[in-house]
Coordinates of C-alpha atoms in Angstrom, one line a residue:
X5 CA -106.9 30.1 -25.5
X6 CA -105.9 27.9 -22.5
X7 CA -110.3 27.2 -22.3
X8 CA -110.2 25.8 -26.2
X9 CA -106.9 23.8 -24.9
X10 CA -108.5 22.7 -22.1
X11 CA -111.8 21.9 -23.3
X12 CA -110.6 19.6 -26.7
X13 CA -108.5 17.9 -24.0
X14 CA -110.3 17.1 -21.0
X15 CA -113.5 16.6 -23.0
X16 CA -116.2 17.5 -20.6
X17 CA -119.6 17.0 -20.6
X18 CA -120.8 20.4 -19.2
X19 CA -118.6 23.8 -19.0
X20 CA -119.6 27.0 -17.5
X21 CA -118.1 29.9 -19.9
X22 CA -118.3 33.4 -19.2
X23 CA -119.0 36.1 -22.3
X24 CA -116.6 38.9 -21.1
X25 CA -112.7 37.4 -21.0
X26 CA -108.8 38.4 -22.1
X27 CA -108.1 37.4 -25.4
X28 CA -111.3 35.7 -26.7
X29 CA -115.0 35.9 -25.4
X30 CA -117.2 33.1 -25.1
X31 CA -118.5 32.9 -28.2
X32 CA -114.8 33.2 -29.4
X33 CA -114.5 30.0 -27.5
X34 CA -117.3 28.2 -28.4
X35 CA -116.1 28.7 -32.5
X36 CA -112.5 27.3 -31.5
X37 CA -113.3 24.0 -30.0
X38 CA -113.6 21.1 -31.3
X39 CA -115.1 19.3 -28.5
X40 CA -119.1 19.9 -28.7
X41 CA -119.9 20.5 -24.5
X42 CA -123.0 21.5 -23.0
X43 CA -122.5 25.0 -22.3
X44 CA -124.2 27.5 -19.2
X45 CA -123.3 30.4 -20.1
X46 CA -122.4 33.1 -16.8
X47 CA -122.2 36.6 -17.0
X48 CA -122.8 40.1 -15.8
X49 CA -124.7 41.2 -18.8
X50 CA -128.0 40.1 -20.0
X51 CA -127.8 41.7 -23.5
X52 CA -125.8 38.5 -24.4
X53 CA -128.7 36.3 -23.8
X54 CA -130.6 36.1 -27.3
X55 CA -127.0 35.2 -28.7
X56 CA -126.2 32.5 -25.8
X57 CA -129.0 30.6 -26.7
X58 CA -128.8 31.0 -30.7
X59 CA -125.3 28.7 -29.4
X60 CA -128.2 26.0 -28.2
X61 CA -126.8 27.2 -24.4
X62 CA -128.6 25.1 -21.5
X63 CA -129.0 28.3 -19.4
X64 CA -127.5 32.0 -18.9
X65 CA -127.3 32.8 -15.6
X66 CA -126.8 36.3 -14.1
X67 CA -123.5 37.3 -11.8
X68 CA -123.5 37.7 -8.9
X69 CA -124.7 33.8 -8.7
X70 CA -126.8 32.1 -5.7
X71 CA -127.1 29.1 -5.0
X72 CA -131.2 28.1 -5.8
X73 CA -130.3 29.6 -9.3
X74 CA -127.0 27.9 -9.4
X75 CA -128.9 24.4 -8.8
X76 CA -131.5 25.5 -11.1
X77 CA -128.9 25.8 -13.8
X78 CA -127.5 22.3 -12.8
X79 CA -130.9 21.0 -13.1
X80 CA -131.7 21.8 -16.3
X81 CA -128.2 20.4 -17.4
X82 CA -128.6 16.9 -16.0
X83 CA -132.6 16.7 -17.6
X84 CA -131.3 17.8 -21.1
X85 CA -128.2 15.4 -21.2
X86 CA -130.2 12.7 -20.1
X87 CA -133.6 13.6 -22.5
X88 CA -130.8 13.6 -25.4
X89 CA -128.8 10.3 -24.6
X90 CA -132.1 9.1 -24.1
X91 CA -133.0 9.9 -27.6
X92 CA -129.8 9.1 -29.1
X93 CA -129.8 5.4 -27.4
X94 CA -133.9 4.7 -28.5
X95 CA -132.3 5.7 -32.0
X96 CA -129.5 3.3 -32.1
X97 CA -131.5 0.9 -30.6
X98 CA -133.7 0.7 -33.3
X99 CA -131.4 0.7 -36.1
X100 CA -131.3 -3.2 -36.3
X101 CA -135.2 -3.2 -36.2
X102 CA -137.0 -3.9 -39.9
X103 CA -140.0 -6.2 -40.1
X104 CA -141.7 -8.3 -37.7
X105 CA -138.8 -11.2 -37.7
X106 CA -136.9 -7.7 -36.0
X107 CA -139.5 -7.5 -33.4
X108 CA -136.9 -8.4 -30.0
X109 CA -133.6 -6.4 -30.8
X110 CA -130.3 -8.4 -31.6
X111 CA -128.1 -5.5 -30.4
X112 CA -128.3 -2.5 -27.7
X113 CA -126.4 0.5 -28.0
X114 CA -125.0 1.1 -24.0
X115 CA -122.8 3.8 -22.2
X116 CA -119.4 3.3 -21.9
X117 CA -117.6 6.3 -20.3
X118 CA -118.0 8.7 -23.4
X119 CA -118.9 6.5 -26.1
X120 CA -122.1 4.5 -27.0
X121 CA -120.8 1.0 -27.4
X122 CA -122.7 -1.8 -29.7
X123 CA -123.3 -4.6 -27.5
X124 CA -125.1 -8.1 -28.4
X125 CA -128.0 -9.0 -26.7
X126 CA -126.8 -12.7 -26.5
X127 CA -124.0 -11.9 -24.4
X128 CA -126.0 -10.1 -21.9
X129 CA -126.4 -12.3 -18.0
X130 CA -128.5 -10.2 -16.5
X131 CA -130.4 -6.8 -16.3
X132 CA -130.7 -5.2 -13.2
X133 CA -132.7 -1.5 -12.1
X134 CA -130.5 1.2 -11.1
X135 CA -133.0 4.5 -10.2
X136 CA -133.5 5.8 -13.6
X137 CA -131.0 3.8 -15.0
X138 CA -130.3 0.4 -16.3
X139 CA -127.4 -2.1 -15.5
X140 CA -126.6 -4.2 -17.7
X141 CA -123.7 -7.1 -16.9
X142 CA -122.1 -9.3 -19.8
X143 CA -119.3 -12.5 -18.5
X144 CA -116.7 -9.5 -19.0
X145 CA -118.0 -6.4 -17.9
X146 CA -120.8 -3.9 -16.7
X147 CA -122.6 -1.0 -19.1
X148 CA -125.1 1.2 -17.8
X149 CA -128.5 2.3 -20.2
X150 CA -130.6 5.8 -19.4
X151 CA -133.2 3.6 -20.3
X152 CA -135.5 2.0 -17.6
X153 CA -135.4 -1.8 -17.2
X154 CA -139.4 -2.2 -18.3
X155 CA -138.4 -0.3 -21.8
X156 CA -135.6 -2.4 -22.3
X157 CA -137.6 -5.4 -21.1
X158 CA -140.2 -4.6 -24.3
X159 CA -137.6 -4.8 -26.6
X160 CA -136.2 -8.4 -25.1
X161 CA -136.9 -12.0 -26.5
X162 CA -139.5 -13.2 -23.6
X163 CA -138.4 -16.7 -24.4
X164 CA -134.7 -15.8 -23.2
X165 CA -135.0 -13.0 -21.0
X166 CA -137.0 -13.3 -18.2
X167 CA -138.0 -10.9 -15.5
X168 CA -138.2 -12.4 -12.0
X169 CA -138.0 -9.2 -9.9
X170 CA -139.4 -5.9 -10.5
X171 CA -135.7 -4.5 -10.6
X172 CA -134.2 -7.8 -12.3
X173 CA -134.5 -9.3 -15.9
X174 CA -132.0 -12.9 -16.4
X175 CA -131.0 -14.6 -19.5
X176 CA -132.2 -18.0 -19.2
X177 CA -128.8 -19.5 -21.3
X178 CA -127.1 -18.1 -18.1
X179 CA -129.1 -19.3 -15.5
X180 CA -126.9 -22.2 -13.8
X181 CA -130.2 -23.6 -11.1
X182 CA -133.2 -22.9 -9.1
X183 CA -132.9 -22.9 -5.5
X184 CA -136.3 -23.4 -3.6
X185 CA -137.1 -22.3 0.1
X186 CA -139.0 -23.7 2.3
X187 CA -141.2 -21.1 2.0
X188 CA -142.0 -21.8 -1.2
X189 CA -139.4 -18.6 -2.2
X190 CA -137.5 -19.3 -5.0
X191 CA -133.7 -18.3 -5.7
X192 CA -132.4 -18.0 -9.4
X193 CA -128.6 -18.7 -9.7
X194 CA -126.8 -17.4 -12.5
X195 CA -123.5 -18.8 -13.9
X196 CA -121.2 -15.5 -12.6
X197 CA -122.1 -16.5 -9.0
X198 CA -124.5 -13.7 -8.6
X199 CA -128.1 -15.2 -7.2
X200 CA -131.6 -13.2 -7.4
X201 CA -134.7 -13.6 -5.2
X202 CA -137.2 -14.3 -7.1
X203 CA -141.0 -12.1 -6.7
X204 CA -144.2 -13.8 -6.4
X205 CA -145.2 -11.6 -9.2
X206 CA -143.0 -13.4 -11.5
X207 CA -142.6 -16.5 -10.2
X208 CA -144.9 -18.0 -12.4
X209 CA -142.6 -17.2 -15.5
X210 CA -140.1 -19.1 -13.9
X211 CA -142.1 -22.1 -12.9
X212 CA -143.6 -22.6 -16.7
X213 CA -139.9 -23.4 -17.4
X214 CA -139.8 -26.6 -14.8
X215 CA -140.4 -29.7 -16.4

């Protein structure tokens, strides 16, 4: 009972729940709560396995645990949550898409702690590559994407966003100037104060903008 307390409050992402306990076993658990967590089950006995993963478990792991299967376990976690956000996100991203007129998309659905939050393009500065991961930074704040910068770049107006780094994608209506080196190196400056070197590679998008 204090797990199913626990769990609705604390609300967390991944729980490790053992089969066997006082009062209620896992499954017991897993009924009770309303909070919907991914769950690795760990145990002593393997004849719970078949009904672990009829509960959609991550993994069922055997006590006593080591560590290379205890990592295992973690790793097939963090891949699953990410594949599924991942899916989620390219779903709610596509929601405003409809015809050709809906080719660039008006709105992108970010992470925000725990919820997916509806952001509008428009009000995104700049795009930067984080690993994996995508930051994403309005006037007001930062949101992070699962998605990689060269999918979200696909589904950006190329007349308003442009990339001018392999890890960096501006919006034009926030760009403030162009600072040039002597070098010939070129320095975009955006209108929050934050500056971006700008590639070779892309330096031409930049330059079809000078008139």
């Amino acid at each position: 009972k204090d797990a199913v307390e626990k769990i609705d409050k604390l609300k967390p992402k991944l729980i490790f729940l053992d089969v066997q306990m006082p009062g209620m076993d896992g499954f017991d658990v897993l009924e009770a709560i309303t909070h919907k967590p991914y769950v690795i089950f760990t145990t002593a006995y393997d004849q719970y396995a078949i009904q672990a993963f009829d509960k959609n478990a991550v993994d069922y792991v055997l006590k006593p645990l080591d560590e290379e299967r205890f990592k295992l376990a973690i790793k097939r976690a963090t891949e699953r949550i990410k594949a599924e956000q991942t899916n989620v996100e390219d779903l709610l991203m596509n929601i405003k898409s409809g015809g050709e007129e809906s080719k660039y998309s008006s709105h992108l659905f970010v992470q925000k702690s725990e919820k997916l939050l509806n952001l509008e393009v428009k009000d995104i500065v700049h795009l930067e590559a984080s690993g994996d991961y995508t930051i994403l930074t309005t006037k007001n704040d930062q949101y992070l994407s699962s998605s990689g910068i060269g999918k979200l770049e696909e589904k950006l107006n190329p007349d308003v966003f442009i990339r001018v780094h392999r890890s960096t994608i501006i919006n034009l209506n926030y760009l403030k100037e162009i600072e040039k080196h002597f070098n010939g190196g070129l320095i975009v400056k955006m209108e929050n104060g934050k500056s971006f070197p700008v590639s070779r590679t892309y330096a031409k998008q930049i330059r079809k903008k000078v008139v």
